[in-house]
Amino acid sequence: MTQVQGTPSPNTSAPGDRSGLGRLIGAGLILVSLVLMALGAYLGPYSYATSTPGKLTVETCTVDYKYRSSTSSSSRKKTKTKWCYGTFTATDGSTKDINAELKSDALHQRGDVIEALKTGETSYQQDHGWVGAIAVGAVWWFAALILLSLGLLCTATGFVFGGASDFRHAKEAAGQGLISTVYTLIVVGVCGFAVSLLVMFLL
């Protein structure tokens, strides 16, 4: 009798090829996580520390309405952004700008004073203190922690997000210690990300 041998599926990769791809993906995720951590440090604490604190005395506030089409329907959604204009005076007296403007969380009356930061030549933002700056950085840091944990898993085991069987093989290759570490980092990352966003929203 003639034995017919089946040919492998075209999309089936050798284990070595898949593990190599997984480690490459893992290295990429680790690199992205490091970039996010650096961005968090720059956009949060560093930007706050290098900004000029002061006060903006309000002259007027307006609301900027924008409409955008909804992807799920033909309706248009309206978004609104509050802007306040007035005179910014630095706390140390080094800067005074009579044409300052910033995005505000409320419509203020003329004469109201807003704690503000000068972040650029003509750019200003509300001053939420070090708590706000750290919360901004933490959003990026905890997001980076999630990617870092996945990157460690992929680098150590060759995991390529190939479904349940691929994850089962990764768990067997990693061992209980690494899997527990990855789970812990993901949980901490998700919880920290949510709490940081909540703090930013409440400030």
PDB file of C-alpha atoms in Angstrom:
ATOM      1  CA  MET A   1       0.000   0.000   0.000  1.00  0.00           C
ATOM      2  CA  THR A   2       1.144   3.488  -0.729  1.00  0.00           C
ATOM      3  CA  GLN A   3       1.215   5.727   2.272  1.00  0.00           C
ATOM      4  CA  VAL A   4       0.173   9.276   1.568  1.00  0.00           C
ATOM      5  CA  GLN A   5       1.870  11.853   3.714  1.00  0.00           C
ATOM      6  CA  GLY A   6       0.149  15.173   4.289  1.00  0.00           C
ATOM      7  CA  THR A   7       2.026  18.373   3.685  1.00  0.00           C
ATOM      8  CA  PRO A   8       2.278  20.869   6.521  1.00  0.00           C
ATOM      9  CA  SER A   9       0.034  23.860   6.482  1.00  0.00           C
ATOM     10  CA  PRO A  10       1.667  26.906   4.842  1.00  0.00           C
ATOM     11  CA  ASN A  11       1.069  29.062   7.923  1.00  0.00           C
ATOM     12  CA  THR A  12       2.638  26.540  10.312  1.00  0.00           C
ATOM     13  CA  SER A  13       5.966  27.792  11.603  1.00  0.00           C
ATOM     14  CA  ALA A  14       8.691  25.763  13.207  1.00  0.00           C
ATOM     15  CA  PRO A  15       8.870  26.074  16.998  1.00  0.00           C
ATOM     16  CA  GLY A  16      12.258  27.738  16.729  1.00  0.00           C
ATOM     17  CA  ASP A  17      10.899  30.322  14.309  1.00  0.00           C
ATOM     18  CA  ARG A  18       7.922  31.092  16.563  1.00  0.00           C
ATOM     19  CA  SER A  19      10.036  31.402  19.688  1.00  0.00           C
ATOM     20  CA  GLY A  20      12.442  33.682  17.855  1.00  0.00           C
ATOM     21  CA  LEU A  21       9.550  35.865  16.737  1.00  0.00           C
ATOM     22  CA  GLY A  22       8.172  35.883  20.283  1.00  0.00           C
ATOM     23  CA  ARG A  23      11.481  37.048  21.716  1.00  0.00           C
ATOM     24  CA  LEU A  24      11.671  39.762  19.068  1.00  0.00           C
ATOM     25  CA  ILE A  25       8.156  40.923  19.990  1.00  0.00           C
ATOM     26  CA  GLY A  26       9.141  40.835  23.660  1.00  0.00           C
ATOM     27  CA  ALA A  27      12.205  42.994  23.050  1.00  0.00           C
ATOM     28  CA  GLY A  28      10.015  45.463  21.151  1.00  0.00           C
ATOM     29  CA  LEU A  29       7.489  45.626  24.001  1.00  0.00           C
ATOM     30  CA  ILE A  30      10.239  46.217  26.542  1.00  0.00           C
ATOM     31  CA  LEU A  31      11.653  49.022  24.382  1.00  0.00           C
ATOM     32  CA  VAL A  32       8.206  50.630  24.039  1.00  0.00           C
ATOM     33  CA  SER A  33       7.659  50.381  27.805  1.00  0.00           C
ATOM     34  CA  LEU A  34      10.939  52.198  28.451  1.00  0.00           C
ATOM     35  CA  VAL A  35       9.917  54.950  26.019  1.00  0.00           C
ATOM     36  CA  LEU A  36       6.561  55.314  27.809  1.00  0.00           C
ATOM     37  CA  MET A  37       8.319  55.580  31.166  1.00  0.00           C
ATOM     38  CA  ALA A  38      10.560  58.321  29.798  1.00  0.00           C
ATOM     39  CA  LEU A  39       7.525  60.144  28.365  1.00  0.00           C
ATOM     40  CA  GLY A  40       5.756  59.895  31.703  1.00  0.00           C
ATOM     41  CA  ALA A  41       8.732  61.433  33.483  1.00  0.00           C
ATOM     42  CA  TYR A  42       8.958  64.215  30.892  1.00  0.00           C
ATOM     43  CA  LEU A  43       5.240  65.066  30.654  1.00  0.00           C
ATOM     44  CA  GLY A  44       4.678  64.775  34.401  1.00  0.00           C
ATOM     45  CA  PRO A  45       7.292  65.721  37.023  1.00  0.00           C
ATOM     46  CA  TYR A  46       9.921  67.139  34.643  1.00  0.00           C
ATOM     47  CA  SER A  47       7.507  69.479  32.837  1.00  0.00           C
ATOM     48  CA  TYR A  48       6.068  70.632  36.157  1.00  0.00           C
ATOM     49  CA  ALA A  49       9.507  71.267  37.668  1.00  0.00           C
ATOM     50  CA  THR A  50      10.659  73.281  34.638  1.00  0.00           C
ATOM     51  CA  SER A  51       7.462  75.336  34.234  1.00  0.00           C
ATOM     52  CA  THR A  52       6.994  78.835  35.612  1.00  0.00           C
ATOM     53  CA  PRO A  53       4.267  78.969  38.301  1.00  0.00           C
ATOM     54  CA  GLY A  54       2.031  81.990  38.572  1.00  0.00           C
ATOM     55  CA  LYS A  55      -1.533  83.246  38.437  1.00  0.00           C
ATOM     56  CA  LEU A  56      -3.833  84.138  35.570  1.00  0.00           C
ATOM     57  CA  THR A  57      -6.259  86.982  36.284  1.00  0.00           C
ATOM     58  CA  VAL A  58      -9.306  86.282  34.140  1.00  0.00           C
ATOM     59  CA  GLU A  59     -10.644  88.843  31.691  1.00  0.00           C
ATOM     60  CA  THR A  60     -13.091  86.544  29.930  1.00  0.00           C
ATOM     61  CA  CYS A  61     -13.870  82.882  29.324  1.00  0.00           C
ATOM     62  CA  THR A  62     -15.426  81.240  26.283  1.00  0.00           C
ATOM     63  CA  VAL A  63     -16.582  77.806  25.190  1.00  0.00           C
ATOM     64  CA  ASP A  64     -15.271  76.300  21.974  1.00  0.00           C
ATOM     65  CA  TYR A  65     -17.773  73.875  20.431  1.00  0.00           C
ATOM     66  CA  LYS A  66     -16.679  71.235  17.965  1.00  0.00           C
ATOM     67  CA  TYR A  67     -18.732  68.638  16.158  1.00  0.00           C
ATOM     68  CA  ARG A  68     -17.536  65.279  14.958  1.00  0.00           C
ATOM     69  CA  SER A  69     -19.333  62.501  13.154  1.00  0.00           C
ATOM     70  CA  SER A  70     -20.031  59.345  15.098  1.00  0.00           C
ATOM     71  CA  THR A  71     -18.593  56.179  13.567  1.00  0.00           C
ATOM     72  CA  SER A  72     -21.554  54.108  14.713  1.00  0.00           C
ATOM     73  CA  SER A  73     -24.254  56.342  13.274  1.00  0.00           C
ATOM     74  CA  SER A  74     -24.882  59.337  11.085  1.00  0.00           C
ATOM     75  CA  SER A  75     -25.325  61.614  14.113  1.00  0.00           C
ATOM     76  CA  ARG A  76     -22.743  64.181  15.141  1.00  0.00           C
ATOM     77  CA  LYS A  77     -21.345  64.436  18.648  1.00  0.00           C
ATOM     78  CA  LYS A  78     -20.663  67.815  20.197  1.00  0.00           C
ATOM     79  CA  THR A  79     -17.615  68.430  22.340  1.00  0.00           C
ATOM     80  CA  LYS A  80     -16.878  71.633  24.182  1.00  0.00           C
ATOM     81  CA  THR A  81     -13.663  73.094  25.508  1.00  0.00           C
ATOM     82  CA  LYS A  82     -13.533  75.954  27.993  1.00  0.00           C
ATOM     83  CA  TRP A  83     -10.885  78.646  27.469  1.00  0.00           C
ATOM     84  CA  CYS A  84     -10.009  81.525  29.774  1.00  0.00           C
ATOM     85  CA  TYR A  85      -8.072  84.616  28.753  1.00  0.00           C
ATOM     86  CA  GLY A  86      -6.351  87.221  30.867  1.00  0.00           C
ATOM     87  CA  THR A  87      -3.058  88.361  32.375  1.00  0.00           C
ATOM     88  CA  PHE A  88      -0.515  85.831  33.602  1.00  0.00           C
ATOM     89  CA  THR A  89       1.903  86.982  36.277  1.00  0.00           C
ATOM     90  CA  ALA A  90       4.704  84.709  37.436  1.00  0.00           C
ATOM     91  CA  THR A  91       5.010  84.111  41.157  1.00  0.00           C
ATOM     92  CA  ASP A  92       8.625  85.335  41.136  1.00  0.00           C
ATOM     93  CA  GLY A  93       7.728  88.364  39.006  1.00  0.00           C
ATOM     94  CA  SER A  94       9.906  87.235  36.110  1.00  0.00           C
ATOM     95  CA  THR A  95       7.092  87.071  33.558  1.00  0.00           C
ATOM     96  CA  LYS A  96       3.942  89.006  32.775  1.00  0.00           C
ATOM     97  CA  ASP A  97       1.756  88.272  29.752  1.00  0.00           C
ATOM     98  CA  ILE A  98      -1.430  90.273  29.179  1.00  0.00           C
ATOM     99  CA  ASN A  99      -2.543  87.932  26.367  1.00  0.00           C
ATOM    100  CA  ALA A 100      -2.356  84.600  28.155  1.00  0.00           C
ATOM    101  CA  GLU A 101      -4.907  81.861  27.502  1.00  0.00           C
ATOM    102  CA  LEU A 102      -5.383  78.406  28.949  1.00  0.00           C
ATOM    103  CA  LYS A 103      -7.784  75.489  28.835  1.00  0.00           C
ATOM    104  CA  SER A 104      -9.936  75.653  31.925  1.00  0.00           C
ATOM    105  CA  ASP A 105     -12.124  73.189  33.805  1.00  0.00           C
ATOM    106  CA  ALA A 106     -14.765  75.879  34.476  1.00  0.00           C
ATOM    107  CA  LEU A 107     -16.083  79.178  33.162  1.00  0.00           C
ATOM    108  CA  HIS A 108     -14.677  81.829  35.482  1.00  0.00           C
ATOM    109  CA  GLN A 109     -15.893  85.366  36.025  1.00  0.00           C
ATOM    110  CA  ARG A 110     -13.852  88.447  35.217  1.00  0.00           C
ATOM    111  CA  GLY A 111     -11.389  89.121  38.011  1.00  0.00           C
ATOM    112  CA  ASP A 112     -11.132  85.483  39.126  1.00  0.00           C
ATOM    113  CA  VAL A 113      -7.603  84.220  39.700  1.00  0.00           C
ATOM    114  CA  ILE A 114      -6.500  80.822  38.382  1.00  0.00           C
ATOM    115  CA  GLU A 115      -3.376  79.021  39.562  1.00  0.00           C
ATOM    116  CA  ALA A 116      -1.455  78.505  36.325  1.00  0.00           C
ATOM    117  CA  LEU A 117       1.808  77.307  34.834  1.00  0.00           C
ATOM    118  CA  LYS A 118       3.695  78.766  31.911  1.00  0.00           C
ATOM    119  CA  THR A 119       4.882  75.688  30.020  1.00  0.00           C
ATOM    120  CA  GLY A 120       6.221  77.349  26.884  1.00  0.00           C
ATOM    121  CA  GLU A 121       6.778  80.674  25.173  1.00  0.00           C
ATOM    122  CA  THR A 122       3.032  81.271  24.780  1.00  0.00           C
ATOM    123  CA  SER A 123       1.487  78.144  26.311  1.00  0.00           C
ATOM    124  CA  TYR A 124      -0.181  77.910  29.713  1.00  0.00           C
ATOM    125  CA  GLN A 125      -2.063  75.316  31.705  1.00  0.00           C
ATOM    126  CA  GLN A 126      -3.817  75.072  35.036  1.00  0.00           C
ATOM    127  CA  ASP A 127      -1.595  74.261  37.972  1.00  0.00           C
ATOM    128  CA  HIS A 128      -2.741  71.109  39.769  1.00  0.00           C
ATOM    129  CA  GLY A 129       0.396  70.888  41.898  1.00  0.00           C
ATOM    130  CA  TRP A 130       2.799  68.016  42.285  1.00  0.00           C
ATOM    131  CA  VAL A 131      -0.086  65.592  42.797  1.00  0.00           C
ATOM    132  CA  GLY A 132      -1.392  66.366  39.323  1.00  0.00           C
ATOM    133  CA  ALA A 133       2.076  66.168  37.785  1.00  0.00           C
ATOM    134  CA  ILE A 134       2.784  62.807  39.376  1.00  0.00           C
ATOM    135  CA  ALA A 135      -0.651  61.524  38.323  1.00  0.00           C
ATOM    136  CA  VAL A 136       0.123  62.441  34.697  1.00  0.00           C
ATOM    137  CA  GLY A 137       3.420  60.617  34.880  1.00  0.00           C
ATOM    138  CA  ALA A 138       1.858  57.642  36.653  1.00  0.00           C
ATOM    139  CA  VAL A 139      -0.663  57.112  33.837  1.00  0.00           C
ATOM    140  CA  TRP A 140       2.248  56.558  31.448  1.00  0.00           C
ATOM    141  CA  TRP A 141       4.297  54.556  33.961  1.00  0.00           C
ATOM    142  CA  PHE A 142       1.540  52.068  34.781  1.00  0.00           C
ATOM    143  CA  ALA A 143       0.714  51.634  31.083  1.00  0.00           C
ATOM    144  CA  ALA A 144       4.411  50.936  30.536  1.00  0.00           C
ATOM    145  CA  LEU A 145       4.348  48.382  33.364  1.00  0.00           C
ATOM    146  CA  ILE A 146       1.691  46.356  31.539  1.00  0.00           C
ATOM    147  CA  LEU A 147       3.737  46.305  28.338  1.00  0.00           C
ATOM    148  CA  LEU A 148       6.907  45.515  30.291  1.00  0.00           C
ATOM    149  CA  SER A 149       5.316  42.456  31.904  1.00  0.00           C
ATOM    150  CA  LEU A 150       4.144  41.140  28.523  1.00  0.00           C
ATOM    151  CA  GLY A 151       7.570  41.869  27.060  1.00  0.00           C
ATOM    152  CA  LEU A 152       9.262  39.848  29.800  1.00  0.00           C
ATOM    153  CA  LEU A 153       6.913  36.923  29.143  1.00  0.00           C
ATOM    154  CA  CYS A 154       7.537  36.993  25.395  1.00  0.00           C
ATOM    155  CA  THR A 155      11.296  37.388  25.755  1.00  0.00           C
ATOM    156  CA  ALA A 156      11.624  34.572  28.276  1.00  0.00           C
ATOM    157  CA  THR A 157       9.327  32.056  26.590  1.00  0.00           C
ATOM    158  CA  GLY A 158       8.901  33.043  22.928  1.00  0.00           C
ATOM    159  CA  PHE A 159       5.181  33.721  23.466  1.00  0.00           C
ATOM    160  CA  VAL A 160       3.671  35.276  20.314  1.00  0.00           C
ATOM    161  CA  PHE A 161       0.028  35.807  21.354  1.00  0.00           C
ATOM    162  CA  GLY A 162      -1.006  32.758  19.337  1.00  0.00           C
ATOM    163  CA  GLY A 163      -4.042  31.802  21.395  1.00  0.00           C
ATOM    164  CA  ALA A 164      -4.718  29.502  24.340  1.00  0.00           C
ATOM    165  CA  SER A 165      -2.335  26.741  23.259  1.00  0.00           C
ATOM    166  CA  ASP A 166       0.497  29.205  22.757  1.00  0.00           C
ATOM    167  CA  PHE A 167      -0.102  30.676  26.217  1.00  0.00           C
ATOM    168  CA  ARG A 168      -0.202  27.181  27.739  1.00  0.00           C
ATOM    169  CA  HIS A 169       3.194  26.396  26.219  1.00  0.00           C
ATOM    170  CA  ALA A 170       4.509  29.740  27.477  1.00  0.00           C
ATOM    171  CA  LYS A 171       3.319  28.964  31.021  1.00  0.00           C
ATOM    172  CA  GLU A 172       5.071  25.596  30.925  1.00  0.00           C
ATOM    173  CA  ALA A 173       8.285  27.166  29.655  1.00  0.00           C
ATOM    174  CA  ALA A 174       8.212  30.092  32.073  1.00  0.00           C
ATOM    175  CA  GLY A 175       7.516  28.298  35.303  1.00  0.00           C
ATOM    176  CA  GLN A 176       5.248  29.388  38.122  1.00  0.00           C
ATOM    177  CA  GLY A 177       7.600  32.081  39.405  1.00  0.00           C
ATOM    178  CA  LEU A 178       7.719  34.131  36.202  1.00  0.00           C
ATOM    179  CA  ILE A 179       3.997  33.684  35.511  1.00  0.00           C
ATOM    180  CA  SER A 180       3.149  34.938  39.016  1.00  0.00           C
ATOM    181  CA  THR A 181       5.420  37.944  38.481  1.00  0.00           C
ATOM    182  CA  VAL A 182       3.779  38.736  35.122  1.00  0.00           C
ATOM    183  CA  TYR A 183       0.277  38.451  36.619  1.00  0.00           C
ATOM    184  CA  THR A 184       1.256  40.704  39.522  1.00  0.00           C
ATOM    185  CA  LEU A 185       2.766  43.354  37.234  1.00  0.00           C
ATOM    186  CA  ILE A 186      -0.315  43.348  34.997  1.00  0.00           C
ATOM    187  CA  VAL A 187      -2.711  43.695  37.947  1.00  0.00           C
ATOM    188  CA  VAL A 188      -0.622  46.493  39.467  1.00  0.00           C
ATOM    189  CA  GLY A 189      -0.392  48.200  36.075  1.00  0.00           C
ATOM    190  CA  VAL A 190      -4.126  48.071  35.372  1.00  0.00           C
ATOM    191  CA  CYS A 191      -5.118  49.192  38.887  1.00  0.00           C
ATOM    192  CA  GLY A 192      -2.498  51.949  38.969  1.00  0.00           C
ATOM    193  CA  PHE A 193      -3.512  53.189  35.518  1.00  0.00           C
ATOM    194  CA  ALA A 194      -7.172  53.395  36.569  1.00  0.00           C
ATOM    195  CA  VAL A 195      -6.400  55.161  39.857  1.00  0.00           C
ATOM    196  CA  SER A 196      -4.081  57.664  38.145  1.00  0.00           C
ATOM    197  CA  LEU A 197      -6.743  58.507  35.573  1.00  0.00           C
ATOM    198  CA  LEU A 198      -9.271  58.978  38.377  1.00  0.00           C
ATOM    199  CA  VAL A 199      -6.924  61.355  40.220  1.00  0.00           C
ATOM    200  CA  MET A 200      -6.398  63.367  37.016  1.00  0.00           C
ATOM    201  CA  PHE A 201     -10.166  63.549  36.504  1.00  0.00           C
ATOM    202  CA  LEU A 202     -10.837  64.718  40.069  1.00  0.00           C
ATOM    203  CA  LEU A 203      -8.172  67.432  40.113  1.00  0.00           C
TER     204      LEU A 203
END
